[in-house]
PDB file of C-alpha atoms in Angstrom:
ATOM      1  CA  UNK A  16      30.529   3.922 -23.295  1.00  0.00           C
ATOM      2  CA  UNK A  17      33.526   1.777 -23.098  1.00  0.00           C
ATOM      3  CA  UNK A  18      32.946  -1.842 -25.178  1.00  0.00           C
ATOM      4  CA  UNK A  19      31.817  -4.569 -22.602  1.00  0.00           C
ATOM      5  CA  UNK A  20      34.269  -7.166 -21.249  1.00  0.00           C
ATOM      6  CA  UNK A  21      32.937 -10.736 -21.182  1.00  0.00           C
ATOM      7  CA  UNK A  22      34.075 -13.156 -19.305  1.00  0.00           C
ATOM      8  CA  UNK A  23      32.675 -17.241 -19.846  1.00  0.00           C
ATOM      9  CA  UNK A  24      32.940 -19.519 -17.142  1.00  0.00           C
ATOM     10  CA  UNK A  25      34.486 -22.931 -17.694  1.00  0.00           C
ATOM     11  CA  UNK A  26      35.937 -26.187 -16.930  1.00  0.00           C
ATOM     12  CA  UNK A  27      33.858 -27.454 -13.257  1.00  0.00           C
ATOM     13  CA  UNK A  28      32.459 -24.152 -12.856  1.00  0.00           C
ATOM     14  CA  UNK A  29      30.227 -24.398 -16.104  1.00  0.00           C
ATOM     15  CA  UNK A  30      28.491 -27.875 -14.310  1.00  0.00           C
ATOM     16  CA  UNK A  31      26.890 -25.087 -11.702  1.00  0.00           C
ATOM     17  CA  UNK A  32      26.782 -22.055 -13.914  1.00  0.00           C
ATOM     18  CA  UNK A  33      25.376 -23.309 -16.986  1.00  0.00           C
ATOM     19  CA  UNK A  34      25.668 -20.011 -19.126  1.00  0.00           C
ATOM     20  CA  UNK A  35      27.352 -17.262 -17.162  1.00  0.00           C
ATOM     21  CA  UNK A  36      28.257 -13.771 -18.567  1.00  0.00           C
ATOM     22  CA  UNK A  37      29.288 -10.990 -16.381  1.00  0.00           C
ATOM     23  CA  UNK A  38      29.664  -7.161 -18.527  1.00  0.00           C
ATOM     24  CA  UNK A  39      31.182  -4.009 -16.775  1.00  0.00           C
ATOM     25  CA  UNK A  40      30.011  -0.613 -17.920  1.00  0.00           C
ATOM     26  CA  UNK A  41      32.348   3.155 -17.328  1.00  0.00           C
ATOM     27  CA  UNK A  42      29.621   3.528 -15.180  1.00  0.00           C
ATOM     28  CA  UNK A  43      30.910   1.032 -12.706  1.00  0.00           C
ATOM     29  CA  UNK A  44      27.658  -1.458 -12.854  1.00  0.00           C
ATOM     30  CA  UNK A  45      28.914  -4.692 -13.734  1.00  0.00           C
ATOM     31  CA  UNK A  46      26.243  -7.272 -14.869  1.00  0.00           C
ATOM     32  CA  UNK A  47      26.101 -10.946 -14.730  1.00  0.00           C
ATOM     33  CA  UNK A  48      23.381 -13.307 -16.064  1.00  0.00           C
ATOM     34  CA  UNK A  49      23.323 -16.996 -15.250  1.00  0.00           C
ATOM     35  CA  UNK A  50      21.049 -19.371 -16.683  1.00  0.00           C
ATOM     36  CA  UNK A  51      20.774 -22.311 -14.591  1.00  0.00           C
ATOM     37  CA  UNK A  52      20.941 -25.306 -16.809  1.00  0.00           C
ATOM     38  CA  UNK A  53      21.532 -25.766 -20.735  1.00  0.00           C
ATOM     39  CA  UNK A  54      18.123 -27.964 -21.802  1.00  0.00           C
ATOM     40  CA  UNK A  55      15.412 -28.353 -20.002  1.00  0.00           C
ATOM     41  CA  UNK A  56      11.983 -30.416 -20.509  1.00  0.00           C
ATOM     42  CA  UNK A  57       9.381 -29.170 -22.299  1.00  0.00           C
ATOM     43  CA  UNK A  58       6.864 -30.101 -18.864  1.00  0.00           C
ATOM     44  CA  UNK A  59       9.373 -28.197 -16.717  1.00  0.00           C
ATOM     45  CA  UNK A  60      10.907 -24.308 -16.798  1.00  0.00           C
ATOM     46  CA  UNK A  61      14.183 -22.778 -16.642  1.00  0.00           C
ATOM     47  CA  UNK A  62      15.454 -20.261 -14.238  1.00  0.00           C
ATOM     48  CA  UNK A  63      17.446 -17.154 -15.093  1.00  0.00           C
ATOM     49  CA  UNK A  64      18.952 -14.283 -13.032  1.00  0.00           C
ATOM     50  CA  UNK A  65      20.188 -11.041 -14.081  1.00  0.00           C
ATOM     51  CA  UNK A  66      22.208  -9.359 -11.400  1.00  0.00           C
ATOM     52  CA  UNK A  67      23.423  -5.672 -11.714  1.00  0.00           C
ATOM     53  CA  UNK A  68      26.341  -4.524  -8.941  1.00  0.00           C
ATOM     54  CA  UNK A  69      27.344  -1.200  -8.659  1.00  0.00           C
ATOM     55  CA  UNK A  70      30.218   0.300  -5.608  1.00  0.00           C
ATOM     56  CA  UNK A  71      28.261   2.493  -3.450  1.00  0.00           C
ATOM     57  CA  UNK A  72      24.407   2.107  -1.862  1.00  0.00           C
ATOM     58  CA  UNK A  73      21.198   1.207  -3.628  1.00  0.00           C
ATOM     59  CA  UNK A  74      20.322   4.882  -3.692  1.00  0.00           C
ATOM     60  CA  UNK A  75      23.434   5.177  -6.221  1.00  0.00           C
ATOM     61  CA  UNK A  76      20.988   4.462  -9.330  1.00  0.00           C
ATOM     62  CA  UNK A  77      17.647   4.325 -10.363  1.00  0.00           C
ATOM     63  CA  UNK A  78      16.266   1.819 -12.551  1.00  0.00           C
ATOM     64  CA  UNK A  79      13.942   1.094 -15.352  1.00  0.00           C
ATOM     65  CA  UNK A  80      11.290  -1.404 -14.783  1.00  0.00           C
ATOM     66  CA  UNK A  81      12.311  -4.705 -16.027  1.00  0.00           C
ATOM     67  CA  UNK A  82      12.885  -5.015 -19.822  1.00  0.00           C
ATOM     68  CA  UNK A  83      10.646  -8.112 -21.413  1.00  0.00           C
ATOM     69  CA  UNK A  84      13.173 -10.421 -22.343  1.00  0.00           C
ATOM     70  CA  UNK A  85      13.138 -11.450 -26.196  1.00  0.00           C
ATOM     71  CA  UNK A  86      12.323 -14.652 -26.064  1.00  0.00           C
ATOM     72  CA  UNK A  87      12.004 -17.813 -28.717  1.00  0.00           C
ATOM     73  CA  UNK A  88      10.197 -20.725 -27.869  1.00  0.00           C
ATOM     74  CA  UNK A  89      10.165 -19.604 -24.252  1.00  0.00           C
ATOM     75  CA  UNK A  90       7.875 -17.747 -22.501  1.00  0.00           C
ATOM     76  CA  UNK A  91       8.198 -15.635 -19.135  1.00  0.00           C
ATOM     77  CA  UNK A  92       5.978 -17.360 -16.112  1.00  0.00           C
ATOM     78  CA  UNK A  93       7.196 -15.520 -13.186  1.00  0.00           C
ATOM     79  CA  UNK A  94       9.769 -12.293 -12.466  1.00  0.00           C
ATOM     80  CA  UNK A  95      10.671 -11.552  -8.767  1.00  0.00           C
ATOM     81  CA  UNK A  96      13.318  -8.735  -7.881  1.00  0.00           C
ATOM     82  CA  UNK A  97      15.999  -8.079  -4.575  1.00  0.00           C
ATOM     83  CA  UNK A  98      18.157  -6.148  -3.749  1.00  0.00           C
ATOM     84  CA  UNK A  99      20.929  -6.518  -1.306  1.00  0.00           C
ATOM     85  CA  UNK A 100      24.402  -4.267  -0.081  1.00  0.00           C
ATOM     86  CA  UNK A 101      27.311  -5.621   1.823  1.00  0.00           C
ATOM     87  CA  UNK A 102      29.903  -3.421   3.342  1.00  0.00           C
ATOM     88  CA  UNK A 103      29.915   0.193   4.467  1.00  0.00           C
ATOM     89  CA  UNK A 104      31.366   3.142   3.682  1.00  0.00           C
ATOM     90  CA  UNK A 105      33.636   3.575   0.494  1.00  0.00           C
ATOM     91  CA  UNK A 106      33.701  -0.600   0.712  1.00  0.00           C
ATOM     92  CA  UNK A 107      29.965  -1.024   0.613  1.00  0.00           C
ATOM     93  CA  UNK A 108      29.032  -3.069  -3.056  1.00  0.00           C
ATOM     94  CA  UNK A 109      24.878  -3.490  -3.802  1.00  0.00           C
ATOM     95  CA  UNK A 110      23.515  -5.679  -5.889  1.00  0.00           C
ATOM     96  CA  UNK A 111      19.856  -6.216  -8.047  1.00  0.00           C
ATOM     97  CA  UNK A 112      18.644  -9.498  -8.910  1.00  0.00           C
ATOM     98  CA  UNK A 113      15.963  -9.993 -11.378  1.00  0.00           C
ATOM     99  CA  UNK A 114      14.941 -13.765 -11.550  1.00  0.00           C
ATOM    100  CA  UNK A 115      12.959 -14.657 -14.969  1.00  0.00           C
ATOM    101  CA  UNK A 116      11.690 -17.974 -14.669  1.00  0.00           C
ATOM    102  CA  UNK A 117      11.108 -19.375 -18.278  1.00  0.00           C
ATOM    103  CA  UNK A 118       8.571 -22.034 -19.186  1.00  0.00           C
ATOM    104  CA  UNK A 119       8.554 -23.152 -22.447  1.00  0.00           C
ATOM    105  CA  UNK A 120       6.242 -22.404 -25.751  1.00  0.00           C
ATOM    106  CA  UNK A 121       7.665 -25.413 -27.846  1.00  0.00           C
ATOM    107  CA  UNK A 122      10.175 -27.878 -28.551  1.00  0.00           C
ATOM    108  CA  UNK A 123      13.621 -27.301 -30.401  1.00  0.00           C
ATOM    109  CA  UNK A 124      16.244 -24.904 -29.787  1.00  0.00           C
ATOM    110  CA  UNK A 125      14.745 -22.132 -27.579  1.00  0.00           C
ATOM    111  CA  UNK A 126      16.906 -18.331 -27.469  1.00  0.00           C
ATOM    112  CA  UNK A 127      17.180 -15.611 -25.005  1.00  0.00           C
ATOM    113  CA  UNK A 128      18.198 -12.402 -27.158  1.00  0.00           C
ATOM    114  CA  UNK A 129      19.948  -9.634 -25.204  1.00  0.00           C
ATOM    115  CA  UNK A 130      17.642  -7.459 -23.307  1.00  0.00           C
ATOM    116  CA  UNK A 131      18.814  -3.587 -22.083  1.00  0.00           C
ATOM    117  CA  UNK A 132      18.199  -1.955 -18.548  1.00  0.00           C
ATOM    118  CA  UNK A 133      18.031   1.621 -18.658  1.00  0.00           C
ATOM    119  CA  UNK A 134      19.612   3.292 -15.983  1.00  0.00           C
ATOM    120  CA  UNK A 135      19.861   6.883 -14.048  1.00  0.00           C
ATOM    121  CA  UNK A 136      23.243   8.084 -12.039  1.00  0.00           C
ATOM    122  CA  UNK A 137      20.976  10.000  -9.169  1.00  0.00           C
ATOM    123  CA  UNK A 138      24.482  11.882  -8.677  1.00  0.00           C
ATOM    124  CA  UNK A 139      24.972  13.376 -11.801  1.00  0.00           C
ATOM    125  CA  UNK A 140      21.618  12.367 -13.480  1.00  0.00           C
ATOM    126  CA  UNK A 141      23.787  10.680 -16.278  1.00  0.00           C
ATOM    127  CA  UNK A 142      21.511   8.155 -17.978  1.00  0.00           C
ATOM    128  CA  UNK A 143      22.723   4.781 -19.186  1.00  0.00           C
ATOM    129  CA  UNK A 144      21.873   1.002 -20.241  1.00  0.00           C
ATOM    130  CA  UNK A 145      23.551  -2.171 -19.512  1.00  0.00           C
ATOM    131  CA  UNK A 146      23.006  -5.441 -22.212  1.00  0.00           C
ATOM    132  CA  UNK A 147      22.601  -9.277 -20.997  1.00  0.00           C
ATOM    133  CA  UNK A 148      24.348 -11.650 -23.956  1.00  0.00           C
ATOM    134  CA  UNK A 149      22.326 -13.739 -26.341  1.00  0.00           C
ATOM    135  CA  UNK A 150      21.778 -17.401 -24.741  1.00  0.00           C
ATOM    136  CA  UNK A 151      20.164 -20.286 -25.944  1.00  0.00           C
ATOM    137  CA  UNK A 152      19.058 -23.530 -24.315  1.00  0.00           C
ATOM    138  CA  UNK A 153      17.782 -27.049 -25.822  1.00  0.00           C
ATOM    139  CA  UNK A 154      14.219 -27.749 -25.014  1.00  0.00           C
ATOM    140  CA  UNK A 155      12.755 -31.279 -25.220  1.00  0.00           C
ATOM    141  CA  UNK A 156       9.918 -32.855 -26.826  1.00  0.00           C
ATOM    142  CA  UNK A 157       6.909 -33.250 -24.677  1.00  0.00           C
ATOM    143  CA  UNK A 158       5.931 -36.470 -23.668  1.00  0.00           C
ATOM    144  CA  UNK A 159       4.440 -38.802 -25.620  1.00  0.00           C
ATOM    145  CA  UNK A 160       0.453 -39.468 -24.462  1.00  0.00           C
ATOM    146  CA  UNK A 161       1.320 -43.275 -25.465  1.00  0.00           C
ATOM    147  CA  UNK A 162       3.906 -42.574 -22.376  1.00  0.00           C
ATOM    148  CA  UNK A 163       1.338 -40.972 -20.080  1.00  0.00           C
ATOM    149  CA  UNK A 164      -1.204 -43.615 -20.680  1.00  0.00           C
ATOM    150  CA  UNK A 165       1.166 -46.443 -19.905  1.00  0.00           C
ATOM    151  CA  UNK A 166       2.093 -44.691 -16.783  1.00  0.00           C
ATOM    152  CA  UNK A 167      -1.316 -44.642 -15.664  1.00  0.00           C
ATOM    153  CA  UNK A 168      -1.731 -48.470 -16.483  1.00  0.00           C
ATOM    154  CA  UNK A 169       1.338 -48.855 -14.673  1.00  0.00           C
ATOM    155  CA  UNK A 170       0.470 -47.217 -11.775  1.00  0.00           C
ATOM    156  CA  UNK A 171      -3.104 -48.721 -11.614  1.00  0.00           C
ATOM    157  CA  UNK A 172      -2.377 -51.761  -9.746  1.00  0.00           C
ATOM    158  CA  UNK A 173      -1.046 -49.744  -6.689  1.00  0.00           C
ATOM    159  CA  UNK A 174      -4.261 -47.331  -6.793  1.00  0.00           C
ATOM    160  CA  UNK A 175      -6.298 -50.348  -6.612  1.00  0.00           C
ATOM    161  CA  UNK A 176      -3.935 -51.800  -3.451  1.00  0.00           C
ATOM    162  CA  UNK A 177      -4.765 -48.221  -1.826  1.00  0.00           C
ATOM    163  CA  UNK A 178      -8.284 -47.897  -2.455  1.00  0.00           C
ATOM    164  CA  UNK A 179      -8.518 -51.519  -0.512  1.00  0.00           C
ATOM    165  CA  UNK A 180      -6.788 -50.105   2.212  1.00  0.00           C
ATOM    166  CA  UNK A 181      -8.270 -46.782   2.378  1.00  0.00           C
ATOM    167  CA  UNK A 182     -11.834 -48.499   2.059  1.00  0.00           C
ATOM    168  CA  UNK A 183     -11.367 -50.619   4.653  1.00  0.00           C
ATOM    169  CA  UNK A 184     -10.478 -47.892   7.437  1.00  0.00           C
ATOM    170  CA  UNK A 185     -13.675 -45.593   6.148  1.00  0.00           C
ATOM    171  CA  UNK A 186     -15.861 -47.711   8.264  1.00  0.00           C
ATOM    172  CA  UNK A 187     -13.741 -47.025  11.581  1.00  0.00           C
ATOM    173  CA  UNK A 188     -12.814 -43.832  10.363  1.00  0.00           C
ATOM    174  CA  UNK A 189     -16.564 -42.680  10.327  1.00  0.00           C
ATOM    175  CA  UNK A 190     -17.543 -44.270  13.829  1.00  0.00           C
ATOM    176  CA  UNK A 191     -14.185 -42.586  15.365  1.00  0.00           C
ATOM    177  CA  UNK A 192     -15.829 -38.879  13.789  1.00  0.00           C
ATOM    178  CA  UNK A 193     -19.080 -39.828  14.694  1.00  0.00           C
ATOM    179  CA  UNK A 194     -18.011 -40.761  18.146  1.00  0.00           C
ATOM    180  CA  UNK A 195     -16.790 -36.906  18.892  1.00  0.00           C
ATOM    181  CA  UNK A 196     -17.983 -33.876  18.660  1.00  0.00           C
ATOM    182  CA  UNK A 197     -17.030 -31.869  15.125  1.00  0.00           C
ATOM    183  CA  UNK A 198     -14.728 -29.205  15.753  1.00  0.00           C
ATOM    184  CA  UNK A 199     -15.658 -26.328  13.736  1.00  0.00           C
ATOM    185  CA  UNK A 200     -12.997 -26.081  10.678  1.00  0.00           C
ATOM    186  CA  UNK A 201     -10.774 -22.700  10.479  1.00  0.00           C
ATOM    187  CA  UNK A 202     -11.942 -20.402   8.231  1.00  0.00           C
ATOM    188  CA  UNK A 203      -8.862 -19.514   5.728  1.00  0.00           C
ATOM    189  CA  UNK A 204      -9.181 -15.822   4.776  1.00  0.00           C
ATOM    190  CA  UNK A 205      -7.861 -14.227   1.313  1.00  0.00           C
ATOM    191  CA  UNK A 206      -5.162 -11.609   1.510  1.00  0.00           C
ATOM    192  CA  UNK A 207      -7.488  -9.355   0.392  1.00  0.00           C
ATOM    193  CA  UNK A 208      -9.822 -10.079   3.587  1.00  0.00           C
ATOM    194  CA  UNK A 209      -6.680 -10.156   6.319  1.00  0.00           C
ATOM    195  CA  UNK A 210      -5.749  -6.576   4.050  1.00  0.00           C
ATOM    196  CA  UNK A 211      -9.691  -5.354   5.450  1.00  0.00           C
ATOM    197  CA  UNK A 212      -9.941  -6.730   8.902  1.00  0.00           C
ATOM    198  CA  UNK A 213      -5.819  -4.848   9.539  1.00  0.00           C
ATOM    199  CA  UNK A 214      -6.912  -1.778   7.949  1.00  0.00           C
ATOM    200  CA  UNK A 215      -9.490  -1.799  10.427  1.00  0.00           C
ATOM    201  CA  UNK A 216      -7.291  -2.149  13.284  1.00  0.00           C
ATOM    202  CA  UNK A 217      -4.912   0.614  11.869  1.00  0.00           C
ATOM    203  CA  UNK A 218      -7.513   2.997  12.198  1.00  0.00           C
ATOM    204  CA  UNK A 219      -8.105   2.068  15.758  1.00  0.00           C
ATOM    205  CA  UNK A 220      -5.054   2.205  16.956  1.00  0.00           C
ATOM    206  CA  UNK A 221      -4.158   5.362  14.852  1.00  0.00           C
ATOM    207  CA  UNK A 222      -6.900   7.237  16.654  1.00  0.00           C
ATOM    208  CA  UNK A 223      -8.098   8.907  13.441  1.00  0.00           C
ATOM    209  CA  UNK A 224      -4.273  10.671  13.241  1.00  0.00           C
ATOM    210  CA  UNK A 225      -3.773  10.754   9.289  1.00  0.00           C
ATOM    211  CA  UNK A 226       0.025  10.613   8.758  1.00  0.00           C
ATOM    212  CA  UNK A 227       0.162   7.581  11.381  1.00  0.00           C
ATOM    213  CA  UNK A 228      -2.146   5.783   9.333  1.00  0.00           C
ATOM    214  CA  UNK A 229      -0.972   6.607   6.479  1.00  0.00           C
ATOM    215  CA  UNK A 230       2.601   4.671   7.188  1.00  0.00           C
ATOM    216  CA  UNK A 231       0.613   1.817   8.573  1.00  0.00           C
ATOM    217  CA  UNK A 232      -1.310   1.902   5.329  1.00  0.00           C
ATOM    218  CA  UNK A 233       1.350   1.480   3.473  1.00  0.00           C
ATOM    219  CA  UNK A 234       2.751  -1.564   5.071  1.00  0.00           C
ATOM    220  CA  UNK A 235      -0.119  -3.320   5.007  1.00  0.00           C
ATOM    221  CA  UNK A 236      -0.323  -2.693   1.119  1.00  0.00           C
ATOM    222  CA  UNK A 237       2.756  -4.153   0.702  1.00  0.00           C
ATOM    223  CA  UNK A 238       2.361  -6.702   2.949  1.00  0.00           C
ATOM    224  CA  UNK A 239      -0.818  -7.755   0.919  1.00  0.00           C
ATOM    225  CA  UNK A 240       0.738  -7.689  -2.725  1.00  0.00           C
ATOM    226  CA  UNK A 241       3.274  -9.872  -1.814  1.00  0.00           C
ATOM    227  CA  UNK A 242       0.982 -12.442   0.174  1.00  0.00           C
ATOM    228  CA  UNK A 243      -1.857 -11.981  -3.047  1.00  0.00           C
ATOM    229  CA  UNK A 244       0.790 -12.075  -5.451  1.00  0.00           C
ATOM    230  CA  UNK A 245       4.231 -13.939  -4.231  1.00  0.00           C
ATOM    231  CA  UNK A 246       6.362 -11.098  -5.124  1.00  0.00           C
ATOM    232  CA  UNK A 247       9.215 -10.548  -2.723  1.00  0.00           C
ATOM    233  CA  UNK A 248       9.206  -6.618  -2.446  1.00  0.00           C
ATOM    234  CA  UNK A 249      11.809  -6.428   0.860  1.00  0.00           C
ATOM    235  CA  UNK A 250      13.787  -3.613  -0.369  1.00  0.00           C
ATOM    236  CA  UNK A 251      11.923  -1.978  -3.551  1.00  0.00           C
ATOM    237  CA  UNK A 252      11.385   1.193  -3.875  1.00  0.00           C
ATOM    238  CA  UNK A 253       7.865   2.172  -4.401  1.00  0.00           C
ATOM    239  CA  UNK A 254       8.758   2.836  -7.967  1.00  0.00           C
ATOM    240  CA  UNK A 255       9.947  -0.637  -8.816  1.00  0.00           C
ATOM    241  CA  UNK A 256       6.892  -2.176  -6.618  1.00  0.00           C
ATOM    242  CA  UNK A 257       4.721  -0.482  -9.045  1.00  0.00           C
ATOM    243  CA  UNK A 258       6.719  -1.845 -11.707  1.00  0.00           C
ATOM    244  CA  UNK A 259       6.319  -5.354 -11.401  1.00  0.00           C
ATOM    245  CA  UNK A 260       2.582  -4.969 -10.953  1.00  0.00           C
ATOM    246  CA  UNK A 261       2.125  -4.521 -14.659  1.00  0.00           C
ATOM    247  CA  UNK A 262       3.297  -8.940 -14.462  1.00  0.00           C
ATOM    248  CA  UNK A 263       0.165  -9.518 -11.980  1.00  0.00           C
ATOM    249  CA  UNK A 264      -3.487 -10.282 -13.527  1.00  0.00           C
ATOM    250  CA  UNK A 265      -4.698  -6.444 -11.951  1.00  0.00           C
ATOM    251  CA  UNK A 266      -6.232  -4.811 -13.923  1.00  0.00           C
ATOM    252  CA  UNK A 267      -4.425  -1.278 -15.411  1.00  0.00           C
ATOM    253  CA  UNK A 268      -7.755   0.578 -13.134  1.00  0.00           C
ATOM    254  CA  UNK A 269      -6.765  -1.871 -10.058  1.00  0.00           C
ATOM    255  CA  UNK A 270      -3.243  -0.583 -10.335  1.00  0.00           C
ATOM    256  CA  UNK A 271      -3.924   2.978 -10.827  1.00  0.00           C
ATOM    257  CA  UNK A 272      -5.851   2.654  -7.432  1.00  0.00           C
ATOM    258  CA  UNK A 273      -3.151   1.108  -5.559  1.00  0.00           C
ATOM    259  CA  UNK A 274      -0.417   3.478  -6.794  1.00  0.00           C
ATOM    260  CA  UNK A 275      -2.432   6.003  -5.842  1.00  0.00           C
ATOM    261  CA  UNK A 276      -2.432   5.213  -2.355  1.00  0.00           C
ATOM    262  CA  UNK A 277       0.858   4.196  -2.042  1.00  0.00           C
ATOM    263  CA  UNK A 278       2.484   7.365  -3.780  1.00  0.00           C
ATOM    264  CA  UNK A 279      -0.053   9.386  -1.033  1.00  0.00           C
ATOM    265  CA  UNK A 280       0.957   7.971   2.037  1.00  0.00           C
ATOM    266  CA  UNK A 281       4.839   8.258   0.540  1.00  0.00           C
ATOM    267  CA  UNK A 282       3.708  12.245   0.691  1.00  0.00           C
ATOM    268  CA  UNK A 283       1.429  12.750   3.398  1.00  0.00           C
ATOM    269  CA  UNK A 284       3.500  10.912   6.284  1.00  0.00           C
ATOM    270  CA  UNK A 285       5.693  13.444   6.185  1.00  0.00           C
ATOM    271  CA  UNK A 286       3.235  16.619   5.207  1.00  0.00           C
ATOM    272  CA  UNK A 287       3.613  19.418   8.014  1.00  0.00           C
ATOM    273  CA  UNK A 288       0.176  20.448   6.915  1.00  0.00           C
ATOM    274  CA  UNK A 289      -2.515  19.224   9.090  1.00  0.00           C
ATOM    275  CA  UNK A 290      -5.257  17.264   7.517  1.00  0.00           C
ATOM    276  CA  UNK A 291      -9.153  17.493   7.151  1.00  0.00           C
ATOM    277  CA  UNK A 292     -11.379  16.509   9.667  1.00  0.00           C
ATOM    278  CA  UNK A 293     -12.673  12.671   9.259  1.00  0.00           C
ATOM    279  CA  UNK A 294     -10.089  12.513   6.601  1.00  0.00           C
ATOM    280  CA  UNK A 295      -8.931   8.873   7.702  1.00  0.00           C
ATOM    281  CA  UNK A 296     -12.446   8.011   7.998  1.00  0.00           C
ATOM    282  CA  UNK A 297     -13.156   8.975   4.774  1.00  0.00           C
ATOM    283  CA  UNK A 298      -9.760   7.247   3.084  1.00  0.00           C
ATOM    284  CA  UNK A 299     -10.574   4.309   5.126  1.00  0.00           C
ATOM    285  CA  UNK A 300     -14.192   3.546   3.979  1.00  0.00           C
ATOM    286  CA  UNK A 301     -12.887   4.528   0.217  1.00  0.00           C
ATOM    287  CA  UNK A 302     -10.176   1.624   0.365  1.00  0.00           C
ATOM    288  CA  UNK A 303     -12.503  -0.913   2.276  1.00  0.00           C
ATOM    289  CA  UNK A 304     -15.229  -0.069  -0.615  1.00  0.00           C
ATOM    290  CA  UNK A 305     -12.808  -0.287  -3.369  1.00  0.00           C
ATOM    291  CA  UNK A 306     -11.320  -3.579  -1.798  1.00  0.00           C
ATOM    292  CA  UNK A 307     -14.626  -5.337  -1.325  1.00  0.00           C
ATOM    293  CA  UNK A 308     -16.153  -4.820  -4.713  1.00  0.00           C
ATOM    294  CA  UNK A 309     -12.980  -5.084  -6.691  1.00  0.00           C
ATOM    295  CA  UNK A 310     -10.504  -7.450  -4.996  1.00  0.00           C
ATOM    296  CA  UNK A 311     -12.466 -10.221  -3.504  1.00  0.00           C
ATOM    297  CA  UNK A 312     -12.804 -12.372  -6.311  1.00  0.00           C
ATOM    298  CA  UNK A 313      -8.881 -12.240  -6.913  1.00  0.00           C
ATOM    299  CA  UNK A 314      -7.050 -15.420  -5.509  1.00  0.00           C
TER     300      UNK A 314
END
């Protein structure tokens, strides 16, 4: 592997890209990091994004999950992944973020030590890794409780001014309530419930036809890890869904469960065998079981 060409961004540029390093492989993957700001508050977090680019389309490599980044005084809160091509043809470039938003663990001089992506060439199953650079970034002291107590003194006086005001319209604002007719308030279901009540509805519609199902299925699955968990899984291969499950709180059992299914319906969709009789029955009231005793109590 040919030694890695860095390149640091300066002068204006540096004011937006706080700590940029971009590395090119023989492989062709070039990869940049940018961390977006040089100290940041101990209260607050820090944002950094990884991007791999390689010519050609996403199915050009496979990936390793993401690497946990070795971190000082810093601590990973959130990861989130995309992917994205522009171009076509022998023109067409794709490109992998991983974001790594950083909250920190203490004060001082926090440090990002390099971290390595493992990667597979599909085309010639040629293995390889790509490195991220060492960073560091200044982290403040926390604030004082002296400070947060005279805030709170500070801002007393204009709590009081609003609990005048907002006391004085209770007694019209329980009349004008009183006066009507209650509306009944709308019931806010949990991903896990709007998961249920469409998996339902997929099995209607389906007409008890297993492959049919079984690509509905797996939309909705998708559909409800990124709504339970924020993740943002346009693009991702089922693979590198799976992946960043192991950053949720599932448990490893909750995760076997839901790979299961999703590496199933991957297979069966496309199956020329037909199924058992009842089978969608039967995989429906095993996922509605599994969902109401096991996912409920997630938010």
């Amino acid at each position: 592997m040919n030694i890695f060409s860095i390149r640091r961004l300066t002068g204006a540029a540096m004011l937006w890209l706080l700590c940029s390093v971009s590395l090119a492989t023989a492989q062709g993957i070039t990869i940049i990091q940018n961390l977006d700001r040089t100290g940041v508050p101990y209260e607050s977090t820090a944002v950094l994004d990884v991007s791999l680019s390689w010519p050609g389309p996403a199915s050009e490599y496979l990936f390793d999950r993401p690497p946990q980044l070795p971190l000082e005084r810093l601590k990973v809160a959130q990861i989130s992944s995309t992917i994205s091509s522009t171009g076509t043809g022998p023109s067409e470039v794709t490109t992998r973020k991983i974001r790594f938003t950083l909250k920190p663990t203490s004060s001082g001089l926090g440090r990002i030590d390099p971290a390595t992506f493992g990667y597979l060439h599909l085309a010639d199953s040629v293995t390889g890794s790509v490195s991220t650079q060492a960073l560091t970034i200044s982290i403040a002291e926390p604030i004082r409780v002296a400070k947060r107590k005279a805030a709170v003194l500070a801002s007393r006086a204009q709590l009081a001014l609003t609990a005048a005001v907002v006391l004085a319209l209770i007694g019209g604002l329980y009349l004008f309530v009183r006066s009507r007719n209650r509306r009944p308030q709308m019931v806010v279901q949990s991903p896990a419930e709007d998961f249920l009540e469409a998996v339902g509805s997929l099995r209607q519609s389906t007409a008890g036809d297993l492959r049919r199902f079984q690509t509905g299925l797996y939309r909705l699955l998708v559909t409800f890890l990124s709504s339970q968990y924020q993740l943002n899984l346009a693009g991702l291969s089922t693979k590198e869904i799976l992946d960043l499950l192991e950053f949720t709180s599932m448990t490893e059992q909750q995760r076997d469960k839901i790979a299961g299914w999703m590496w199933r319906a991957t297979r069966e969709k496309f199956s020329p065998l037909a199924p058992a009789p009842g089978e969608t029955i039967r995989l429906e009231a095993e996922i509605r079981e599994f969902f109401q005793t096991e996912m409920m109590t997630i938010r």
